[in-house]
Every structure is written in structure tokens, then in C-alpha cells.
CSV table of C-alpha atoms in Angstrom, one decimal:
chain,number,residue,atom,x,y,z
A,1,UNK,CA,15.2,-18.3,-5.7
A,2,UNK,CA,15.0,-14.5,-6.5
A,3,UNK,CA,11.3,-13.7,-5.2
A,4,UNK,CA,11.1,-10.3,-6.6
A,5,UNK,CA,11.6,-11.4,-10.2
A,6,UNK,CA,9.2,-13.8,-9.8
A,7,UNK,CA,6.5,-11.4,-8.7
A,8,UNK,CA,7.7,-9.5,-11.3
A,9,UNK,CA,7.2,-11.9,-13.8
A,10,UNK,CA,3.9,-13.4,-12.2
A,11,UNK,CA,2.4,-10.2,-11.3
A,12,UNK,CA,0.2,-11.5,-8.8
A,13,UNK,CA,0.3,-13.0,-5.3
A,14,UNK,CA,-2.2,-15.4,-3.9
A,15,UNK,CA,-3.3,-15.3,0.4
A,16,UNK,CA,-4.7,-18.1,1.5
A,17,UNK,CA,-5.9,-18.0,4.7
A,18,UNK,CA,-8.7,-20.2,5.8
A,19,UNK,CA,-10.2,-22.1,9.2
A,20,UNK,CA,-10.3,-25.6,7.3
A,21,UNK,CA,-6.3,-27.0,7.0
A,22,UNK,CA,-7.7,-29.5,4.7
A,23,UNK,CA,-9.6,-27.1,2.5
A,24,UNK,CA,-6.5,-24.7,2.3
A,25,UNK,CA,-4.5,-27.0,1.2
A,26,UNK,CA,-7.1,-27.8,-1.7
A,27,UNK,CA,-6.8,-24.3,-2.6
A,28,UNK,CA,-3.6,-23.9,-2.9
A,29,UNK,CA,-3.4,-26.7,-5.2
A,30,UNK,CA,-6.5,-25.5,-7.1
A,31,UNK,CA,-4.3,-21.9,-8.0
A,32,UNK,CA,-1.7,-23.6,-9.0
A,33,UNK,CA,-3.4,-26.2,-11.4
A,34,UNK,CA,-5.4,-22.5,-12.9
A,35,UNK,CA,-1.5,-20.9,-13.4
A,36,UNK,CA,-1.5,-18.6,-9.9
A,37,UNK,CA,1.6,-19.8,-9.3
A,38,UNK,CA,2.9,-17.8,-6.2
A,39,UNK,CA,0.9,-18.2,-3.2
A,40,UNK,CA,1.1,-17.6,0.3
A,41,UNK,CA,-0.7,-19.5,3.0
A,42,UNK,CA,-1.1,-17.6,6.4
A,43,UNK,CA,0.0,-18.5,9.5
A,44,UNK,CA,-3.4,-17.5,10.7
A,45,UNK,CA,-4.2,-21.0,9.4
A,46,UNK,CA,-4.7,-23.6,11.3
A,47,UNK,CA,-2.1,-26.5,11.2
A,48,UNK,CA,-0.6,-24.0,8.4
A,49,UNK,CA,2.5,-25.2,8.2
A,50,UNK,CA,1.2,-28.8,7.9
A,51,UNK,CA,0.0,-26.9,4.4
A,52,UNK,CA,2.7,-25.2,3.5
A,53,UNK,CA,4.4,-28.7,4.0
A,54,UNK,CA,2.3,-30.6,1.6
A,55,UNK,CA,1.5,-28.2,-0.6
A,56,UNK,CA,5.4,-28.2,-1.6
A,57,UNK,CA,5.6,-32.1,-1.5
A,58,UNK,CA,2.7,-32.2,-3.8
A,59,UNK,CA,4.2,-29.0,-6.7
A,60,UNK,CA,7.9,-29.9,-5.8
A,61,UNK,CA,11.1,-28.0,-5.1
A,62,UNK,CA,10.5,-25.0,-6.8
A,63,UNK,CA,7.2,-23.7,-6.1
A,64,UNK,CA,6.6,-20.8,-4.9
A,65,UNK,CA,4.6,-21.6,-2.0
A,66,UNK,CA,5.6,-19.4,1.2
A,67,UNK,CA,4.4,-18.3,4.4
A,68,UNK,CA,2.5,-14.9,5.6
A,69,UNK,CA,1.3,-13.7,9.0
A,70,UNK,CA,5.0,-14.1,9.7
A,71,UNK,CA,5.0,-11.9,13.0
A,72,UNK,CA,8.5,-13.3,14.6
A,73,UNK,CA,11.5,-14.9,14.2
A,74,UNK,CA,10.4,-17.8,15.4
A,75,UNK,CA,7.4,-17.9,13.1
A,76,UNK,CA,10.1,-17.4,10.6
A,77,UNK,CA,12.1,-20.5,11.3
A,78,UNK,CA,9.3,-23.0,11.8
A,79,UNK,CA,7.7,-21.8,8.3
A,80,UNK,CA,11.3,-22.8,6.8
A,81,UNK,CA,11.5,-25.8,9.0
A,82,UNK,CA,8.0,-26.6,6.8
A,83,UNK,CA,9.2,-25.9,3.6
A,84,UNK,CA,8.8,-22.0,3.2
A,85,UNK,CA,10.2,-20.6,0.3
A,86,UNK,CA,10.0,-17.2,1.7
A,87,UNK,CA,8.2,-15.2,4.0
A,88,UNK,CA,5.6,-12.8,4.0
A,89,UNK,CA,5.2,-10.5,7.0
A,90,UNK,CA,2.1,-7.8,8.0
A,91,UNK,CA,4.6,-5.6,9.5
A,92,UNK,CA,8.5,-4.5,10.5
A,93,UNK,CA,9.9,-7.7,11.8
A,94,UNK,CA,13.7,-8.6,13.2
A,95,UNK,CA,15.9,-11.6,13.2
A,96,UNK,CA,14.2,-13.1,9.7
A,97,UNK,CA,17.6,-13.7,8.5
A,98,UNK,CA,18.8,-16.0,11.5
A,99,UNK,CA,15.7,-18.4,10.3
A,100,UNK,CA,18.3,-21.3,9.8
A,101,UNK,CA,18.6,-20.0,6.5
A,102,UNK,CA,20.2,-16.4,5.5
A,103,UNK,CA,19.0,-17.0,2.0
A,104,UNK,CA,15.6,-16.7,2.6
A,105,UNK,CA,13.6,-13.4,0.9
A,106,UNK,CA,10.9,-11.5,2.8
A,107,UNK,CA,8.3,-9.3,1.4
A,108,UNK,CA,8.2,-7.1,4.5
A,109,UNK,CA,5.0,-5.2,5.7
A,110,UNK,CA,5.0,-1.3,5.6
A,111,UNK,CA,2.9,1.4,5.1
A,112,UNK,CA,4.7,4.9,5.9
A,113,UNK,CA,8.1,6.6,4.5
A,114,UNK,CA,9.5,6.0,8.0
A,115,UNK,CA,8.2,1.9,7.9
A,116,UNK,CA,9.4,1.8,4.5
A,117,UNK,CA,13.0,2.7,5.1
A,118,UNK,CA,12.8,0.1,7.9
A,119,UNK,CA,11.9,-2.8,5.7
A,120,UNK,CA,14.4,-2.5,3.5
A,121,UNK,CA,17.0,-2.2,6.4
A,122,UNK,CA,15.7,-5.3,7.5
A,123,UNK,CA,16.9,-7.0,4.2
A,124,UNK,CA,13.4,-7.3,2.7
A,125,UNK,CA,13.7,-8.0,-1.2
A,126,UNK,CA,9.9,-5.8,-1.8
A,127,UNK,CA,7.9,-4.1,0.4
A,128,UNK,CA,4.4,-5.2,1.2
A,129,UNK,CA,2.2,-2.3,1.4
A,130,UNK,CA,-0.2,-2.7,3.8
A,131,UNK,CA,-3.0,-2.4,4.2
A,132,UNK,CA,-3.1,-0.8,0.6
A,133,UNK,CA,-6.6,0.0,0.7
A,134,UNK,CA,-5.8,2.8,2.8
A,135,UNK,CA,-4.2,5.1,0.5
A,136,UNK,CA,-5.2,3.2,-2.5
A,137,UNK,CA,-3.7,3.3,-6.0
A,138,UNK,CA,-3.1,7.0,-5.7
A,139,UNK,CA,-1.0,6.7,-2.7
A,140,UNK,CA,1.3,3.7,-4.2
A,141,UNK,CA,1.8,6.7,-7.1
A,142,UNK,CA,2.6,9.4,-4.5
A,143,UNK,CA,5.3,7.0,-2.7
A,144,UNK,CA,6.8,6.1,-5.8
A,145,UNK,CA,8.2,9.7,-6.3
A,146,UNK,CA,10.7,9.6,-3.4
A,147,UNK,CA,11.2,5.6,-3.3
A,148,UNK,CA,11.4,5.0,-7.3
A,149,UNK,CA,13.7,2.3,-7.1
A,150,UNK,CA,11.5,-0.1,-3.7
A,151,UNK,CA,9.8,-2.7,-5.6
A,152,UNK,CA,6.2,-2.7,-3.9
A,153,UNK,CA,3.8,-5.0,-3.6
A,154,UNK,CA,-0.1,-3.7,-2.4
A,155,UNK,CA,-1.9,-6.1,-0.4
A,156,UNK,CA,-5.3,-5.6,1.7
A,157,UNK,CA,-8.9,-4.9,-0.7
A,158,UNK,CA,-7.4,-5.6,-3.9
A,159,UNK,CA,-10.3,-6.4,-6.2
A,160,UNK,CA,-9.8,-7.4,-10.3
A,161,UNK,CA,-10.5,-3.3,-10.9
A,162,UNK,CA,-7.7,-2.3,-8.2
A,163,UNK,CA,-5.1,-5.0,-9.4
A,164,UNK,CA,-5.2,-3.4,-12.5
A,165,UNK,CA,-4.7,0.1,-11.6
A,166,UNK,CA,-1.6,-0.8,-8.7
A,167,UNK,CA,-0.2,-2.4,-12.0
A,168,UNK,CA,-0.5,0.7,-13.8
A,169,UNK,CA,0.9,2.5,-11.3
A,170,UNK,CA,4.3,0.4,-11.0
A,171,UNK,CA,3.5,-2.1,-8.3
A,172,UNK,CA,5.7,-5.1,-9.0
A,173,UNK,CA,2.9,-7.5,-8.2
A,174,UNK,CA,-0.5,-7.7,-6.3
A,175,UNK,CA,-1.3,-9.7,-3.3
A,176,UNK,CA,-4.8,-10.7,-3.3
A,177,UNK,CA,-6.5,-12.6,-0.4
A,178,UNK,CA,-10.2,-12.9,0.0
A,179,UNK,CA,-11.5,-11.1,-3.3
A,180,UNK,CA,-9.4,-14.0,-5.3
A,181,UNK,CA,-9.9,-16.9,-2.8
A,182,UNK,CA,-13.3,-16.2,-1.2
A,183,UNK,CA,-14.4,-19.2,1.1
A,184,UNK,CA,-12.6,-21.8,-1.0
A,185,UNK,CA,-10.0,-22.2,1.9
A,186,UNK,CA,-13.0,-22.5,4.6
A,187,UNK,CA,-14.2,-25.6,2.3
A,188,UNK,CA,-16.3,-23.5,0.0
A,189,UNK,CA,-17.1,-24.3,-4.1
A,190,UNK,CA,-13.6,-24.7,-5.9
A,191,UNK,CA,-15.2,-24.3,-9.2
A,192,UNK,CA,-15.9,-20.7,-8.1
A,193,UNK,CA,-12.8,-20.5,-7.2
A,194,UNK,CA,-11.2,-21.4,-10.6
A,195,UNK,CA,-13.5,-18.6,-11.9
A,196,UNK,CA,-12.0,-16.0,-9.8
A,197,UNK,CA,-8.6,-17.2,-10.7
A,198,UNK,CA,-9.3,-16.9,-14.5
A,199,UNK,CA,-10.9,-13.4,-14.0
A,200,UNK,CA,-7.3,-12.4,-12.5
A,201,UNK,CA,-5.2,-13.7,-14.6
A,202,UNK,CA,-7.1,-11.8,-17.4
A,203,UNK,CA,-6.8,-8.9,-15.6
A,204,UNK,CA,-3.0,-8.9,-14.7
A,205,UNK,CA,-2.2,-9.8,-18.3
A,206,UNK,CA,-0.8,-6.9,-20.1
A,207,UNK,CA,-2.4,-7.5,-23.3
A,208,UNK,CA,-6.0,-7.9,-22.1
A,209,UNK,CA,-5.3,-4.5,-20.5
């Protein structure tokens, strides 16, 4: 699976991360059905690979369902072992490639120049920036100068309006945690949840833009 043109293509990058395994699950599967079709459960969640597990039994073989809060190699290797189809980290991270399988892509977490460089010597196929609220939209602009070829990926505050404007500024794709999923992963209303995912989609489609 090439990752990056996938976020390319998709443009956006659902987190799930929830205290309610069952509920999680029901939101991943709620995304996909509204056409979110990357999404990334965290670690973070409980019995989260159980998730990841059935969430790729249940939209088959080539979904792009993946894990996040990947902290170790070992985290690595069990969210393969569950069905992973690639790995999303909050930070620099080693061994990722000895997961039990070297094909693997990871959108590696990174926020300075110096971090940068370090994810992509680490193999990572985009670099997550985080947490983008940080620097914002502006700063993604100001790191494209010297790194115009690192495909990046904001994560951390990004609402519908900021979505739009990392797009604009050459972000590959968006990831988007609680402003897209709210408490639908804790066991909240999936109907608002379909909302929110409508109200993105609009938003990361060029056209409406």
C-alpha cells in the first residue's frame, strides 16, 4: 500500500481514540460508511487492537485502518500482529521497520527542523506534524521553504476552518481527532457524528473550496 498517495488522494485522516472499545469500533465503521476512508485508532484505546482487528475483518484487506499512539517497537509489531496497515506515531520512534514486516509505512511525529530530518531518517513515508496547533498554518508555510519536497501531515486542533487552510498551504492531508469524532468513540450520538463527517468532507473537497 503506498500511504502517502492515499492521504494524498483522501486528504484527510481520521483519530479515533475513545475509552469505550465497543463504541470505537462503531466509529470507525460509521467514517467509513460517510466516505472517511483513512482512519487511525489509537493505541490509547482500550483493547485497541481488538478494534483495529475487527475493524479490518469487517471493511476487508485493503482498508486503510492503522494504528496511532505508536510509541515503541513493540507497539509497532503488535498493531501489525492486529491487522495494522501502517503506523502512526506522536513522536521520533526506532526499530518500526523490524515490526515483522519491513513494508510497513509510518507517518512519523515531528515538529522541529532537527525532528524533521529525524523522521525521515527513520524511513517515515510523511511527517506528522505535531502538535500543529502550535505553529499553526503559518508555521506548516514557513517549514515548507527549506523542506519543499517532506510530505506533511498537521495533526493536533484541526478544526473544518484550519483543515482548509493546512490544505492551502501544501499539507498532503489533515489528521483530525476530536473536532471530527467528538464523543462518538466514548459511546456518544453517531448521527452527530455523520454530521461532522459530511461538514469535512465538504471542506477538504477542492471544489467547495
Amino acid at each position: 500500500m503506498n500511504l502517502l498517495e492515499s492521504l494524498r488522494a483522501l486528504r484527510l485522516l481520521a483519530i479515533v481514540r475513545g475509552t469505550d472499545p465497543g463504541a470505537a469500533l462503531r466509529t470507525v465503521l460509521t467514517l467509513a460508511e460517510e466516505g472517511i476512508e483513512a482512519i487511525e485508532v489509537s493505541l490509547t484505546t482500550p483493547d485497541a487492537l481488538t478494534v483495529i482487528e475487527q475493524a479490518r475483518a469487517a471493511l476487508g484487506p485493503e482498508a486503510l485502518v492503522g494504528a496511532g499512539t505508536v510509541r515503541t517497537a513493540a507497539d509497532g509489531a503488535r498493531a501489525v500482529a492486529a491487522g495494522a496497515s501502517y503506523l502512526v506515531t506522536p513522536a521520533l520512534v526506532d526499530g518500526l521497520q523490524s515490526t515483522g514486516s519491513p513494508e510497513i509505512p509510518v507517518l512519523m511525529g515531528a515538529l522541529t527542523p532537527t525532528e524533521i530530518e529525524g523522521a525521515l531518517a527513520r524511513g517515515a513515508c510523511a511527517v506528522k506534524l505535531f502538535p500543529g496547533s502550535l505553529g499553526g498554518p503559518r508555521y506548516l508555510r514557513a517549514l515548507r521553504d527549506p523542506f519543499p519536497e517532506v510530505p506533511f501531515v498537521p495533526v493536533g486542533g484541526v478544526d473544518v476552518a484550519a483543515a482548509r487552510e493546512y490544505l492551502d498551504q501544501g499539507a498532503a492531508a489533515v489528521g483530525v481527532g476530536s473536532p471530527l469524532v467528538g464523543d462518538a468513540a466514548d459511546g456518544g450520538d453517531l448521527d452527530e457524528l455523520r454530521a461532522r463527517a459530511a461538514e469535512f468532507r465538504r471542506a477538504i473537497t477542492w471544489e467547495a473550496r
